[in-house]
JSON list of N, CA and C in Angstrom, two decimals:
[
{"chain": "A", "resi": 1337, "resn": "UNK", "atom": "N", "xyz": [-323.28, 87.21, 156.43]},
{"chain": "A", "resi": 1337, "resn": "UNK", "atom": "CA", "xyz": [-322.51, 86.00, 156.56]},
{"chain": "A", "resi": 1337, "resn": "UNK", "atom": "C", "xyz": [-323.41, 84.82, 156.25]},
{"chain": "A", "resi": 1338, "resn": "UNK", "atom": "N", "xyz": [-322.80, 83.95, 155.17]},
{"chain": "A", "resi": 1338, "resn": "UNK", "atom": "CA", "xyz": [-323.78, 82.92, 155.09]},
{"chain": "A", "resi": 1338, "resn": "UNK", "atom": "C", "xyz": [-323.71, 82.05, 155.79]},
{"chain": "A", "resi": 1339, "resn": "UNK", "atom": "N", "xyz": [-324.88, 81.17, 156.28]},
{"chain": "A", "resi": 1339, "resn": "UNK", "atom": "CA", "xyz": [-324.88, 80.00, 157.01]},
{"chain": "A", "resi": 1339, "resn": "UNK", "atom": "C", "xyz": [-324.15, 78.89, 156.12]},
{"chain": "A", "resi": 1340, "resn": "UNK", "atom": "N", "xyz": [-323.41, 77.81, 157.30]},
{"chain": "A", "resi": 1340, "resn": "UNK", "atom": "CA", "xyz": [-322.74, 76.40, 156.64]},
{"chain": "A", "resi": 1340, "resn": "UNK", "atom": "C", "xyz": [-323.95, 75.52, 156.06]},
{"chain": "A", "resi": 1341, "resn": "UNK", "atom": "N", "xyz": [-323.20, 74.98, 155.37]},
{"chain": "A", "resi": 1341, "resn": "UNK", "atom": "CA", "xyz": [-324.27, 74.06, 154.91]},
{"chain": "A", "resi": 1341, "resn": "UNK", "atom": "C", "xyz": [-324.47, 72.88, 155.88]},
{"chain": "A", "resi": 1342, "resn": "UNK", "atom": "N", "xyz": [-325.41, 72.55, 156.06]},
{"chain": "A", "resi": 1342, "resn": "UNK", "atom": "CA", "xyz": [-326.24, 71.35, 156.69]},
{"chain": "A", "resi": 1342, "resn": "UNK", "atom": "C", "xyz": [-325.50, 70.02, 156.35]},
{"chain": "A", "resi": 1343, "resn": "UNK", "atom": "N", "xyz": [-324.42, 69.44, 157.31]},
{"chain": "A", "resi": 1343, "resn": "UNK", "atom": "CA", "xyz": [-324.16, 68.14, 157.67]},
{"chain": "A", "resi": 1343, "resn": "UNK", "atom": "C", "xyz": [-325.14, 67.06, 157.45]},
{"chain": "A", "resi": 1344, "resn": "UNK", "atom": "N", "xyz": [-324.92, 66.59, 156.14]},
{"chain": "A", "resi": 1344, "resn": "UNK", "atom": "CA", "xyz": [-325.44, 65.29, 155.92]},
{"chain": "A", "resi": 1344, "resn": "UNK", "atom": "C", "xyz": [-325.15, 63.88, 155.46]},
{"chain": "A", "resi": 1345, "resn": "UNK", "atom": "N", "xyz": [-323.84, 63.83, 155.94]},
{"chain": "A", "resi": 1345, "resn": "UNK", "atom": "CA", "xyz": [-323.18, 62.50, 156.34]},
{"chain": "A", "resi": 1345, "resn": "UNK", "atom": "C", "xyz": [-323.46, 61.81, 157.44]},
{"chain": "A", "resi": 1346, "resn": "UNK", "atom": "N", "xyz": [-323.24, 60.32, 156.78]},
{"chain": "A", "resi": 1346, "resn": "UNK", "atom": "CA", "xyz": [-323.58, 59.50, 158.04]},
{"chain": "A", "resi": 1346, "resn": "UNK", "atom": "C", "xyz": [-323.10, 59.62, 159.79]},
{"chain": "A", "resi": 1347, "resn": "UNK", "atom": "N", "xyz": [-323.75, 59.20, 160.31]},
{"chain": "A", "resi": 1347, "resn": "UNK", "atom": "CA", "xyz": [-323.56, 59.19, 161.91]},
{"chain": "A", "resi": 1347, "resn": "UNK", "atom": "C", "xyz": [-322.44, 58.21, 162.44]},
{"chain": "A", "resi": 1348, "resn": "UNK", "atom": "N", "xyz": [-321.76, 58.45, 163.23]},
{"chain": "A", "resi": 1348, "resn": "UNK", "atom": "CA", "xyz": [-320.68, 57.51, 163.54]},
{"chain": "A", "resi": 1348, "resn": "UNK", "atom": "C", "xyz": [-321.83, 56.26, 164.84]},
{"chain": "A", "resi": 1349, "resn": "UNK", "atom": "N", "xyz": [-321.05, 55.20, 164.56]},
{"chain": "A", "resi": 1349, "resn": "UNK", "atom": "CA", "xyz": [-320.95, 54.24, 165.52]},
{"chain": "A", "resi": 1349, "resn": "UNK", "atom": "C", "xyz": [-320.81, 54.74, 166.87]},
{"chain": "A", "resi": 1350, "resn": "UNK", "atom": "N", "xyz": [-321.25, 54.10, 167.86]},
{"chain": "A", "resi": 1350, "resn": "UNK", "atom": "CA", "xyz": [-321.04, 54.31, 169.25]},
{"chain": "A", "resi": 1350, "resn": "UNK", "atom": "C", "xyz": [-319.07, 53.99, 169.41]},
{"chain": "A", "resi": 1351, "resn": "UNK", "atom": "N", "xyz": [-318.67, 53.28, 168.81]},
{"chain": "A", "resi": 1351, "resn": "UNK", "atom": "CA", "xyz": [-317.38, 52.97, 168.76]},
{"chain": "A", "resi": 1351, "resn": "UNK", "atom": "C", "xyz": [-316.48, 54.50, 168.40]},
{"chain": "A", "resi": 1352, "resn": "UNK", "atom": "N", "xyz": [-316.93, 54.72, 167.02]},
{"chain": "A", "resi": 1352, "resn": "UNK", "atom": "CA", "xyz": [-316.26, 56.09, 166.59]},
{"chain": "A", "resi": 1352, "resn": "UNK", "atom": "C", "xyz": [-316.98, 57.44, 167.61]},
{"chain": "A", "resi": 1353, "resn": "UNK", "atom": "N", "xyz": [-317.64, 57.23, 168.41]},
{"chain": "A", "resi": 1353, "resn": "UNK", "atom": "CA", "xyz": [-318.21, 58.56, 169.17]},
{"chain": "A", "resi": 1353, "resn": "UNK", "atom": "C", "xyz": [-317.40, 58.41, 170.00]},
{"chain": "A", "resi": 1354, "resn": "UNK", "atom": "N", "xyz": [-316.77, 57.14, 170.84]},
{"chain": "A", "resi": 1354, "resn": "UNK", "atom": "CA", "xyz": [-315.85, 57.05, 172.35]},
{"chain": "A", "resi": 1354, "resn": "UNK", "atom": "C", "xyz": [-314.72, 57.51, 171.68]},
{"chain": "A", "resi": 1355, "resn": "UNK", "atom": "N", "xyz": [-314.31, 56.94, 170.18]},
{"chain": "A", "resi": 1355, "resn": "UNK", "atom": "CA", "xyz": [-313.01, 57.45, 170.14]},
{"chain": "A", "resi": 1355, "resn": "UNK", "atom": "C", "xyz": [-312.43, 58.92, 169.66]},
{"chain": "A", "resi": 1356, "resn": "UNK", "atom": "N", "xyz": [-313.34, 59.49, 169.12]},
{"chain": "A", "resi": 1356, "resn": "UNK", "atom": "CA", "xyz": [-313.67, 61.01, 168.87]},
{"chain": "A", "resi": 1356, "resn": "UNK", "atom": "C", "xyz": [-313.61, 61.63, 170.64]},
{"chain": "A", "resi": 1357, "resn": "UNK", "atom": "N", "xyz": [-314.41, 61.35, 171.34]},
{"chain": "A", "resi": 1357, "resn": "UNK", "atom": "CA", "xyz": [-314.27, 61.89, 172.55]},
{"chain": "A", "resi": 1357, "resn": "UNK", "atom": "C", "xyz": [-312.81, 62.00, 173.32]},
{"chain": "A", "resi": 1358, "resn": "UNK", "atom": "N", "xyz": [-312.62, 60.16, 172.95]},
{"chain": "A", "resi": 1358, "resn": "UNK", "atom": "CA", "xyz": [-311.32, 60.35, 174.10]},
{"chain": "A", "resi": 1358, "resn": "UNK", "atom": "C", "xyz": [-309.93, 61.47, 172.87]},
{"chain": "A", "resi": 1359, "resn": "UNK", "atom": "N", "xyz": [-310.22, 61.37, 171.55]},
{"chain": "A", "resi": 1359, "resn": "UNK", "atom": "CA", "xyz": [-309.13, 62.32, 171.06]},
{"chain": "A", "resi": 1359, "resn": "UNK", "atom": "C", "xyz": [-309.07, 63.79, 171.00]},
{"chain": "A", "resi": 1360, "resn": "UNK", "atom": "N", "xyz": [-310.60, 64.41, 171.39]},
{"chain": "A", "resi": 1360, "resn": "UNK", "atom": "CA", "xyz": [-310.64, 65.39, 171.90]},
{"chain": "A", "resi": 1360, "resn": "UNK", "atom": "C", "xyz": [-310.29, 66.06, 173.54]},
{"chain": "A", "resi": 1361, "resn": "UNK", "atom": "N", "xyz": [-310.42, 65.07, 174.48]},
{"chain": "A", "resi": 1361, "resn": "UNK", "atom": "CA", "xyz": [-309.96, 65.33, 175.39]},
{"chain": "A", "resi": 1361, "resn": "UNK", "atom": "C", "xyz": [-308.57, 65.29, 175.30]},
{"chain": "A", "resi": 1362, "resn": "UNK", "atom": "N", "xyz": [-307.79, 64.95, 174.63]},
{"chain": "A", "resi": 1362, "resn": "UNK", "atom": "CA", "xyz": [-306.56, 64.68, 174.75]},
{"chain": "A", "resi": 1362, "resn": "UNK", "atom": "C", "xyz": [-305.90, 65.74, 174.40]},
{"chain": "A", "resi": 1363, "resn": "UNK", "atom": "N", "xyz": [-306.76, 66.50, 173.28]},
{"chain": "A", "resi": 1363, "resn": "UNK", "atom": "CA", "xyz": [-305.76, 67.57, 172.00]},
{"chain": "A", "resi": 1363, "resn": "UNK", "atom": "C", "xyz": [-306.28, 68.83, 173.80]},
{"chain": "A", "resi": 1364, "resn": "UNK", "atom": "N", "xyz": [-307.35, 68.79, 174.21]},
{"chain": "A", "resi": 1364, "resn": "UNK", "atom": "CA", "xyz": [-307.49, 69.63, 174.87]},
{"chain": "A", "resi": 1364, "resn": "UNK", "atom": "C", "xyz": [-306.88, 70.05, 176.18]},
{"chain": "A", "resi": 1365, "resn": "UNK", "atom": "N", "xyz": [-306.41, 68.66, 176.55]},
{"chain": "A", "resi": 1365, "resn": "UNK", "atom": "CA", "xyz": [-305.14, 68.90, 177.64]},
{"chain": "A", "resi": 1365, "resn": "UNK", "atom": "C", "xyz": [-304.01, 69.59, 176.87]},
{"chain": "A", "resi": 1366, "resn": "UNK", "atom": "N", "xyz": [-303.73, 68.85, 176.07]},
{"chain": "A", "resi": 1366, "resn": "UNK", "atom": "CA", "xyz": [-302.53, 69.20, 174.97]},
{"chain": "A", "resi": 1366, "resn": "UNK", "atom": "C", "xyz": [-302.11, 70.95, 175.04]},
{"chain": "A", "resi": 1367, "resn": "UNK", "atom": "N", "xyz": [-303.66, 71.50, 174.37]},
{"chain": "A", "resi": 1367, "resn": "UNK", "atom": "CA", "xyz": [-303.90, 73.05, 174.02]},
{"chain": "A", "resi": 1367, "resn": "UNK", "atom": "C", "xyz": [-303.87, 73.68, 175.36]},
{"chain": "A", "resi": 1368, "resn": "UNK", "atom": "N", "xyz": [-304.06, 73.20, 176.90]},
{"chain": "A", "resi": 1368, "resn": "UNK", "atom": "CA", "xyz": [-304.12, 73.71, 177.31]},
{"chain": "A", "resi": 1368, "resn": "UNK", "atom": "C", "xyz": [-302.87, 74.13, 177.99]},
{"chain": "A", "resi": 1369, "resn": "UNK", "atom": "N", "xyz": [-301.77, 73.11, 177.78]},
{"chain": "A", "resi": 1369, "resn": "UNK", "atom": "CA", "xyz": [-300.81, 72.96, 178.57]},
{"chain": "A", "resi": 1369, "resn": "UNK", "atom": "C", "xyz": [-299.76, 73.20, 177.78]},
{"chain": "A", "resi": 1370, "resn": "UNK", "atom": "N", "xyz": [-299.81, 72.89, 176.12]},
{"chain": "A", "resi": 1370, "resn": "UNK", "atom": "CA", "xyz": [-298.62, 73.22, 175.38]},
{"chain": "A", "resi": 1370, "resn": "UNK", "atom": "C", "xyz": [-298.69, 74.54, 173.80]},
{"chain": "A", "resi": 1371, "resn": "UNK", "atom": "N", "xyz": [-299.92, 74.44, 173.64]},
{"chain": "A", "resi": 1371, "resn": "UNK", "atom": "CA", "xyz": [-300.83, 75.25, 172.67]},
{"chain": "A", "resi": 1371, "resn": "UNK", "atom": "C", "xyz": [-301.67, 75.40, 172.50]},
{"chain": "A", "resi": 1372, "resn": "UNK", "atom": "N", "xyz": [-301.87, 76.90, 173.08]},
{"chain": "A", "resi": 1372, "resn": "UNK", "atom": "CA", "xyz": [-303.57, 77.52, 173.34]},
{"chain": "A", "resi": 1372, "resn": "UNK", "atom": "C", "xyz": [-303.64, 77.86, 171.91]},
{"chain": "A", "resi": 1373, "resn": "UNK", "atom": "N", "xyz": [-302.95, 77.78, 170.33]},
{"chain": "A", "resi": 1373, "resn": "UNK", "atom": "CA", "xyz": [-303.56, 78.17, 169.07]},
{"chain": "A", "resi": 1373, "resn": "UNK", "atom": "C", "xyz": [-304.45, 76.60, 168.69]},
{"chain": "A", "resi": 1374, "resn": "UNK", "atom": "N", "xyz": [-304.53, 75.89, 169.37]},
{"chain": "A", "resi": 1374, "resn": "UNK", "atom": "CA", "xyz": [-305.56, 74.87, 168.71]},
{"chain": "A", "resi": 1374, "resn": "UNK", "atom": "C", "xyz": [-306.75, 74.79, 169.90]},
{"chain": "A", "resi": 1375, "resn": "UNK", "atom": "N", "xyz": [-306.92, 75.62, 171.07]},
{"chain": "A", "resi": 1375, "resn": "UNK", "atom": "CA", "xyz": [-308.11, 75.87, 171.26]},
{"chain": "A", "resi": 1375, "resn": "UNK", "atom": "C", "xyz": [-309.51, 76.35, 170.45]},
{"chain": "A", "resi": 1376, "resn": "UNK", "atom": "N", "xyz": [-309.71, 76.86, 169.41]},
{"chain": "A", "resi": 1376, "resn": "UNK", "atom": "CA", "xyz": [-310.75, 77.33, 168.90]},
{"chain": "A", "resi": 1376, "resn": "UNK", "atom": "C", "xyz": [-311.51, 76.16, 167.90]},
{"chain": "A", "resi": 1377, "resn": "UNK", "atom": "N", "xyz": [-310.25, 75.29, 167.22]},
{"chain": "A", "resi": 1377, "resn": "UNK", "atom": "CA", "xyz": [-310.26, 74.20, 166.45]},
{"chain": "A", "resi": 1377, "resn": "UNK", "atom": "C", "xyz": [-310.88, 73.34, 167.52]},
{"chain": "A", "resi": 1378, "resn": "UNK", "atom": "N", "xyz": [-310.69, 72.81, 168.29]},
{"chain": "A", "resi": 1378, "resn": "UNK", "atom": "CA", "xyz": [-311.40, 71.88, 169.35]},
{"chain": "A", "resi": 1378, "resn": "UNK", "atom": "C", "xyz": [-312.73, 71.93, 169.69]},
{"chain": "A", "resi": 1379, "resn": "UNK", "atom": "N", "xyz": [-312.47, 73.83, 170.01]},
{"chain": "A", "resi": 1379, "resn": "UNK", "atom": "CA", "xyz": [-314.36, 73.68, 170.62]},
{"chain": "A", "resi": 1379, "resn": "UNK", "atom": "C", "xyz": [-315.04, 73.49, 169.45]},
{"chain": "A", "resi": 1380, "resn": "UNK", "atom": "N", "xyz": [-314.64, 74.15, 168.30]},
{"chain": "A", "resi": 1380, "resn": "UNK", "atom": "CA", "xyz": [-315.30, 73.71, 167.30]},
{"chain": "A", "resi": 1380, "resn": "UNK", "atom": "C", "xyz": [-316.08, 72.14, 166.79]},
{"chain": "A", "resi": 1381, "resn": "UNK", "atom": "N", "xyz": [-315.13, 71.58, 167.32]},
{"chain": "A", "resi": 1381, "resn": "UNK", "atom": "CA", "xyz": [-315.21, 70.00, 166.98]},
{"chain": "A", "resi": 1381, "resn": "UNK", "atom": "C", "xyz": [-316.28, 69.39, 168.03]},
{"chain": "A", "resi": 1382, "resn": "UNK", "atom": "N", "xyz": [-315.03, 70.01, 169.24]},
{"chain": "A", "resi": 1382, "resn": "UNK", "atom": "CA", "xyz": [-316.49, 69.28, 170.87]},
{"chain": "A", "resi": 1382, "resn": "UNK", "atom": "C", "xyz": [-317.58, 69.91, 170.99]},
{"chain": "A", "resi": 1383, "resn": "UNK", "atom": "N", "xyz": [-318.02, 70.46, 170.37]},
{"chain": "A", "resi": 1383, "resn": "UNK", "atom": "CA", "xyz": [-319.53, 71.13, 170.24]},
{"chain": "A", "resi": 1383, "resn": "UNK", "atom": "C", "xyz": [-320.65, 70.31, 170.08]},
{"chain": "A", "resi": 1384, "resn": "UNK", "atom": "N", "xyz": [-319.99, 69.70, 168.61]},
{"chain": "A", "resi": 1384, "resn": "UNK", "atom": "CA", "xyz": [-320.66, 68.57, 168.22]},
{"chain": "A", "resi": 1384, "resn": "UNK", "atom": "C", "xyz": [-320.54, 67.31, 168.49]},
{"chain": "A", "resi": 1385, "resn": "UNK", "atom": "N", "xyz": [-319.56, 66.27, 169.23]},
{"chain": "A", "resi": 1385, "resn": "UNK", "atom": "CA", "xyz": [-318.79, 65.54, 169.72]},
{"chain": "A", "resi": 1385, "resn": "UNK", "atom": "C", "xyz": [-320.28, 64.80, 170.48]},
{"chain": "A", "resi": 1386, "resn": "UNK", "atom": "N", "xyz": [-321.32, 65.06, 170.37]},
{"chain": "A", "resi": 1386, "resn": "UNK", "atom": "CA", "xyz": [-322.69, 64.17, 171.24]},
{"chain": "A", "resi": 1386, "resn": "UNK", "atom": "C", "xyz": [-323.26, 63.64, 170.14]},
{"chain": "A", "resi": 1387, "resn": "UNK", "atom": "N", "xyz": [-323.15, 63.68, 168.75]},
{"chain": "A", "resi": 1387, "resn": "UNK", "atom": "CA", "xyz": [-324.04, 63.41, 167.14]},
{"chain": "A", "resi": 1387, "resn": "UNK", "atom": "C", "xyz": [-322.68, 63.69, 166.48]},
{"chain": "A", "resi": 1388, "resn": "UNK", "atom": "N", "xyz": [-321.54, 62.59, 166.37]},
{"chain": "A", "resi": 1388, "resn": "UNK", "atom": "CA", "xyz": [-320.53, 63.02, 165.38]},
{"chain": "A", "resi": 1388, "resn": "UNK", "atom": "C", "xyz": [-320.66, 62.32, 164.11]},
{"chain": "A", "resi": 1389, "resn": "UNK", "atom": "N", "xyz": [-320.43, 62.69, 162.96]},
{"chain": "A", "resi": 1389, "resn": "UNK", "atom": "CA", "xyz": [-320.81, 62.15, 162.15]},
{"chain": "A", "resi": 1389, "resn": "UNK", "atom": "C", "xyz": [-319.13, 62.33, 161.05]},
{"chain": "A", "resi": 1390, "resn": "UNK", "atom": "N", "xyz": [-319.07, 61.51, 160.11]},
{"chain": "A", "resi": 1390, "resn": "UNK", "atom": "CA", "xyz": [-318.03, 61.57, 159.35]},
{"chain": "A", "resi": 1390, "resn": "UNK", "atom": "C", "xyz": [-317.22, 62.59, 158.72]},
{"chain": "A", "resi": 1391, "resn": "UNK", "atom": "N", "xyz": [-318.16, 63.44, 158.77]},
{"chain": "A", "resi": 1391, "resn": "UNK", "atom": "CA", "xyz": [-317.52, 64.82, 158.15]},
{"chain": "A", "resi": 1391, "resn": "UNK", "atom": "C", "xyz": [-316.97, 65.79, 159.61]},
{"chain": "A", "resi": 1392, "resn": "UNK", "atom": "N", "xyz": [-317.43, 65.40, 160.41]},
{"chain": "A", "resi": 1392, "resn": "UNK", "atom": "CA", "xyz": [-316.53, 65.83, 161.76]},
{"chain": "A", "resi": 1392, "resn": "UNK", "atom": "C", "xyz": [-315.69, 64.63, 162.11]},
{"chain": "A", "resi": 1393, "resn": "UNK", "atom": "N", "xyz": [-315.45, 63.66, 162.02]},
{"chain": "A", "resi": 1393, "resn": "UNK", "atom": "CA", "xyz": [-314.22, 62.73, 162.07]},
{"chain": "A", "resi": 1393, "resn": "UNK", "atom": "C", "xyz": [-313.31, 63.35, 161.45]},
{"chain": "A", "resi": 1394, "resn": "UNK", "atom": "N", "xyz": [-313.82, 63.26, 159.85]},
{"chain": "A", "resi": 1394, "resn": "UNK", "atom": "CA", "xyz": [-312.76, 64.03, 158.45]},
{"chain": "A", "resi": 1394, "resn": "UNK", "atom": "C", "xyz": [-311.45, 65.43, 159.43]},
{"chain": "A", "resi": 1395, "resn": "UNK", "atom": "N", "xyz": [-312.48, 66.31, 160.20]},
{"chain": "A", "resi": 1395, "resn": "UNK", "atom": "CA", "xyz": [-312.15, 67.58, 160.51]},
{"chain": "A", "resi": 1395, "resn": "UNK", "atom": "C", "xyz": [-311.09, 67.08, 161.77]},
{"chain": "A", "resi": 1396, "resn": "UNK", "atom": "N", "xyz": [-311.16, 66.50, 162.35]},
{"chain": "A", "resi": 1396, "resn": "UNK", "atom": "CA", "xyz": [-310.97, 65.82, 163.49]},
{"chain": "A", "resi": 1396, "resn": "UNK", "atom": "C", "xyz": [-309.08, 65.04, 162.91]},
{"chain": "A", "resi": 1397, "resn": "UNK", "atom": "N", "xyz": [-309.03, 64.29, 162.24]},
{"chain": "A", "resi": 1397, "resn": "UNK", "atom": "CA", "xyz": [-308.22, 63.56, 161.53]},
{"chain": "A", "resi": 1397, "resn": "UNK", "atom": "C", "xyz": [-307.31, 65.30, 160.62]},
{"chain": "A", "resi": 1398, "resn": "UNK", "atom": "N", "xyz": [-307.98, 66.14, 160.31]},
{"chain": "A", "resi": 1398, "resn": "UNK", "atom": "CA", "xyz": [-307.34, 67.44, 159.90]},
{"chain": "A", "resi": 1398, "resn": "UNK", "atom": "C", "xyz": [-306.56, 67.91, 160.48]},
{"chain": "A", "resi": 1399, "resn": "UNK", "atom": "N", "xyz": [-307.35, 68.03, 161.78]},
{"chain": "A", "resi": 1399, "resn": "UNK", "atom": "CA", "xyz": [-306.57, 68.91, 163.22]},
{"chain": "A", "resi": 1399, "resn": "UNK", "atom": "C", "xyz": [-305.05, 67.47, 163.38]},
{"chain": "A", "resi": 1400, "resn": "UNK", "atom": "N", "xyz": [-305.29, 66.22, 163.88]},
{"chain": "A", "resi": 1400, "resn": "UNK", "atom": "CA", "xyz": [-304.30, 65.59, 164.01]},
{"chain": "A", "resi": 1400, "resn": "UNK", "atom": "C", "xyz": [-303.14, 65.52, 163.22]},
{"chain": "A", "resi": 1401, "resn": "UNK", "atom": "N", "xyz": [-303.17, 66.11, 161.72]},
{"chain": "A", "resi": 1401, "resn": "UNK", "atom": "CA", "xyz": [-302.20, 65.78, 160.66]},
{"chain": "A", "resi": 1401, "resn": "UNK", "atom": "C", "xyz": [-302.04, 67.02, 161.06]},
{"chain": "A", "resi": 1402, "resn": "UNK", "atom": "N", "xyz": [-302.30, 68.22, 161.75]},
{"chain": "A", "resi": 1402, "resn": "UNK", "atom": "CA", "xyz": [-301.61, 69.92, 161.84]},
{"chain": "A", "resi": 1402, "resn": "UNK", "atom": "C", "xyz": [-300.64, 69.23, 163.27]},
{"chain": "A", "resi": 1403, "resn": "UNK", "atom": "N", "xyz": [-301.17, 68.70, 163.38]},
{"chain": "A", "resi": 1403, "resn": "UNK", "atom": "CA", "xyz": [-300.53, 68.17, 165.11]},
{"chain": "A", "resi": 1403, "resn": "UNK", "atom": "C", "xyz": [-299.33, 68.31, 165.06]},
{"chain": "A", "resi": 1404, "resn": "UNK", "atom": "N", "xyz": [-299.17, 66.41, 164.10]},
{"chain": "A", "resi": 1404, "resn": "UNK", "atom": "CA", "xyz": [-298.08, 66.30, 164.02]},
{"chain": "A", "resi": 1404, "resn": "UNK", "atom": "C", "xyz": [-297.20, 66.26, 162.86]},
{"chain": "A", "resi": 1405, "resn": "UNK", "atom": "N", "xyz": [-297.77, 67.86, 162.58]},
{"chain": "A", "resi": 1405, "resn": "UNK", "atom": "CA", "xyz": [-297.16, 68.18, 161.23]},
{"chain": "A", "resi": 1405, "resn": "UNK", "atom": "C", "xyz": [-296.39, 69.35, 161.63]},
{"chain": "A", "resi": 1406, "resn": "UNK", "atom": "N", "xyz": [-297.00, 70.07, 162.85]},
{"chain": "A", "resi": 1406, "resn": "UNK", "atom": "CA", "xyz": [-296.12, 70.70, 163.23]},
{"chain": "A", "resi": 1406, "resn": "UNK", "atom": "C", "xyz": [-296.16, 70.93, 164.97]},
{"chain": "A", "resi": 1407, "resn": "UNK", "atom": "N", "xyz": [-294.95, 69.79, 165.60]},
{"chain": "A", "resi": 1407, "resn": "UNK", "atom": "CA", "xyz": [-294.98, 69.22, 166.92]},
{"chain": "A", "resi": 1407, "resn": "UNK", "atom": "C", "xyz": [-294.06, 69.77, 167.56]},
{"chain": "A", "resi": 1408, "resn": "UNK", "atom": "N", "xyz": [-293.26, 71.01, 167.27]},
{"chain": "A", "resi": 1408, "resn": "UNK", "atom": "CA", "xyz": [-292.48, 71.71, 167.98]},
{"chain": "A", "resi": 1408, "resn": "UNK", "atom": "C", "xyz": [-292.75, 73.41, 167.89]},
{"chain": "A", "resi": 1409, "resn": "UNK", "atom": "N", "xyz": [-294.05, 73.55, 168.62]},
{"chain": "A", "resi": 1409, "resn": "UNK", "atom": "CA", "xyz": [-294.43, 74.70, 169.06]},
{"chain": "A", "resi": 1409, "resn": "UNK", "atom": "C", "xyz": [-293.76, 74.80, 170.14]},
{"chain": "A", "resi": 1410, "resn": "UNK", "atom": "N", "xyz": [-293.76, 76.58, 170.08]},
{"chain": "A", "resi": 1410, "resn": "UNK", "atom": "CA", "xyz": [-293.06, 77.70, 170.62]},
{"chain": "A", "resi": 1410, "resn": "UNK", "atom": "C", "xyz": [-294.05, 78.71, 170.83]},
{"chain": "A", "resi": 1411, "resn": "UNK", "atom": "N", "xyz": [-294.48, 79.00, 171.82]},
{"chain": "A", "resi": 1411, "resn": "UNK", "atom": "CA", "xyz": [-295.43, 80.19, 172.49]},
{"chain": "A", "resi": 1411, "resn": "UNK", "atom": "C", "xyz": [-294.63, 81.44, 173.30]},
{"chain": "A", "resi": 1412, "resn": "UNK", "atom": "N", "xyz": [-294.20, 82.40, 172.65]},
{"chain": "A", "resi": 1412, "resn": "UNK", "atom": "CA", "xyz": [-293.22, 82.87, 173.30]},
{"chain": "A", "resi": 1412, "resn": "UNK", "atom": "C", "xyz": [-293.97, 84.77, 173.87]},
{"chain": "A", "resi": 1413, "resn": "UNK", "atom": "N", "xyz": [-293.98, 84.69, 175.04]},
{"chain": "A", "resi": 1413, "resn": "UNK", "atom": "CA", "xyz": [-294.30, 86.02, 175.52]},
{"chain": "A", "resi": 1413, "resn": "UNK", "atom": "C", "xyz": [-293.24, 86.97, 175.75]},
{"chain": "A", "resi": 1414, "resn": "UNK", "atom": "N", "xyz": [-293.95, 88.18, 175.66]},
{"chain": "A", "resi": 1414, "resn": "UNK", "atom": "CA", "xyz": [-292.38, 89.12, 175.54]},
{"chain": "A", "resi": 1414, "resn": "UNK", "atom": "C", "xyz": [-293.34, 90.89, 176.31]},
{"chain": "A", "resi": 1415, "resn": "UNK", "atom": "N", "xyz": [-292.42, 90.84, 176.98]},
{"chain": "A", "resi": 1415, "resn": "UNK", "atom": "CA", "xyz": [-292.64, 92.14, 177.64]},
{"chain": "A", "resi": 1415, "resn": "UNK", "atom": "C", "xyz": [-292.98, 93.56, 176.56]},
{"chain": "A", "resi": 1416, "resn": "UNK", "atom": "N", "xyz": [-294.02, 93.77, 176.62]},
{"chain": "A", "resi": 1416, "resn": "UNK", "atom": "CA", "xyz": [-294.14, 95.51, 176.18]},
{"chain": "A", "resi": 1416, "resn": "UNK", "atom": "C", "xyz": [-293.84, 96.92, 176.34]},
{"chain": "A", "resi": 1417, "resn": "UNK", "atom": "N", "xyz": [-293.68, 98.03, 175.91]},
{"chain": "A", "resi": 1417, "resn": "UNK", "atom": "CA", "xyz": [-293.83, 99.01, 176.43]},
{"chain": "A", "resi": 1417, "resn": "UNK", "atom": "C", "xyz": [-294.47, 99.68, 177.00]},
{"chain": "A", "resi": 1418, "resn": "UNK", "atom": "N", "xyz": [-295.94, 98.73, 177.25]},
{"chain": "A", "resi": 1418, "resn": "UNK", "atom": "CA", "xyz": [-297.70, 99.70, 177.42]},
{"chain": "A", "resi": 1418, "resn": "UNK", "atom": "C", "xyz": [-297.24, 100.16, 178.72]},
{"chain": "A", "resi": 1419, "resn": "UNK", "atom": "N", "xyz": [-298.18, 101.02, 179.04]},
{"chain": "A", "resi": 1419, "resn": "UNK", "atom": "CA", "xyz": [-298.36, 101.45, 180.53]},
{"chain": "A", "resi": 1419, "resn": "UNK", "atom": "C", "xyz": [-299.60, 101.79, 180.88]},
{"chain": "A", "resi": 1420, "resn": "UNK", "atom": "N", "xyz": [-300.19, 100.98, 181.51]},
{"chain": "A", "resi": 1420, "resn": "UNK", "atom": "CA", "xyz": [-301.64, 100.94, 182.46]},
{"chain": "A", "resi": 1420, "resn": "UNK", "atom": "C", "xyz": [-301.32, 101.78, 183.11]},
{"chain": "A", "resi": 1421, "resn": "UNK", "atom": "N", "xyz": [-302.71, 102.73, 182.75]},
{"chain": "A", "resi": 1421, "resn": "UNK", "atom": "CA", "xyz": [-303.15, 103.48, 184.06]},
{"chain": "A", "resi": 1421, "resn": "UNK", "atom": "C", "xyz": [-304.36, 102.85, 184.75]}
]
C-alpha cells in the first residue's frame, strides 16, 4: 500500500482552525445521532484538525456538499435469522 503524499499546502489561520473545529464537532454530533456512515470521514479529518491546512478545509467543504446533498438518511435495522450460541 502506498503512502499519501505529503500535505503541502498552506496552514490555515487561527480563524479557519476555530471554524474547522467547531464544524467538526457538529458533523460529529450529527453522525452520532443521525448517521454513523460519516463517522470514518470525520475522524479522518479530526485527526488532523490541531495543523489544518487548506487541503483539509478542501476535504472538509467535500464532506459538507455529501451532507447536504444527501439530507434524508435512513439507517434501517432489520432482524436476522442468525442464532448465537
Amino acid at each position: 500500500q502506498a503512502t499519501p503524499p505529503e500535505d503541502t499546502t498552506p496552514y490555515l489561520d487561527d480563524f479557519g482552525k476555530k471554524q474547522i473545529q467547531q464544524v467538526i464537532g457538529t458533523l460529529l454530533f450529527y453522525a452520532c445521532a443521525v448517521d454513523p456512515t460519516l463517522l470514518m470521514a470525520i475522524n479522518a479529518i479530526a485527526a488532523k484538525q490541531t495543523s489544518p491546512t487548506e487541503k483539509m478545509a478542501k476535504a472538509l467543504t467535500h464532506l459538507l456538499n455529501y451532507c447536504a446533498t444527501f439530507p434524508n438518511v435512513v439507517v434501517r435495522y432489520k432482524a436476522s435469522g442468525m442464532v448465537l450460541h
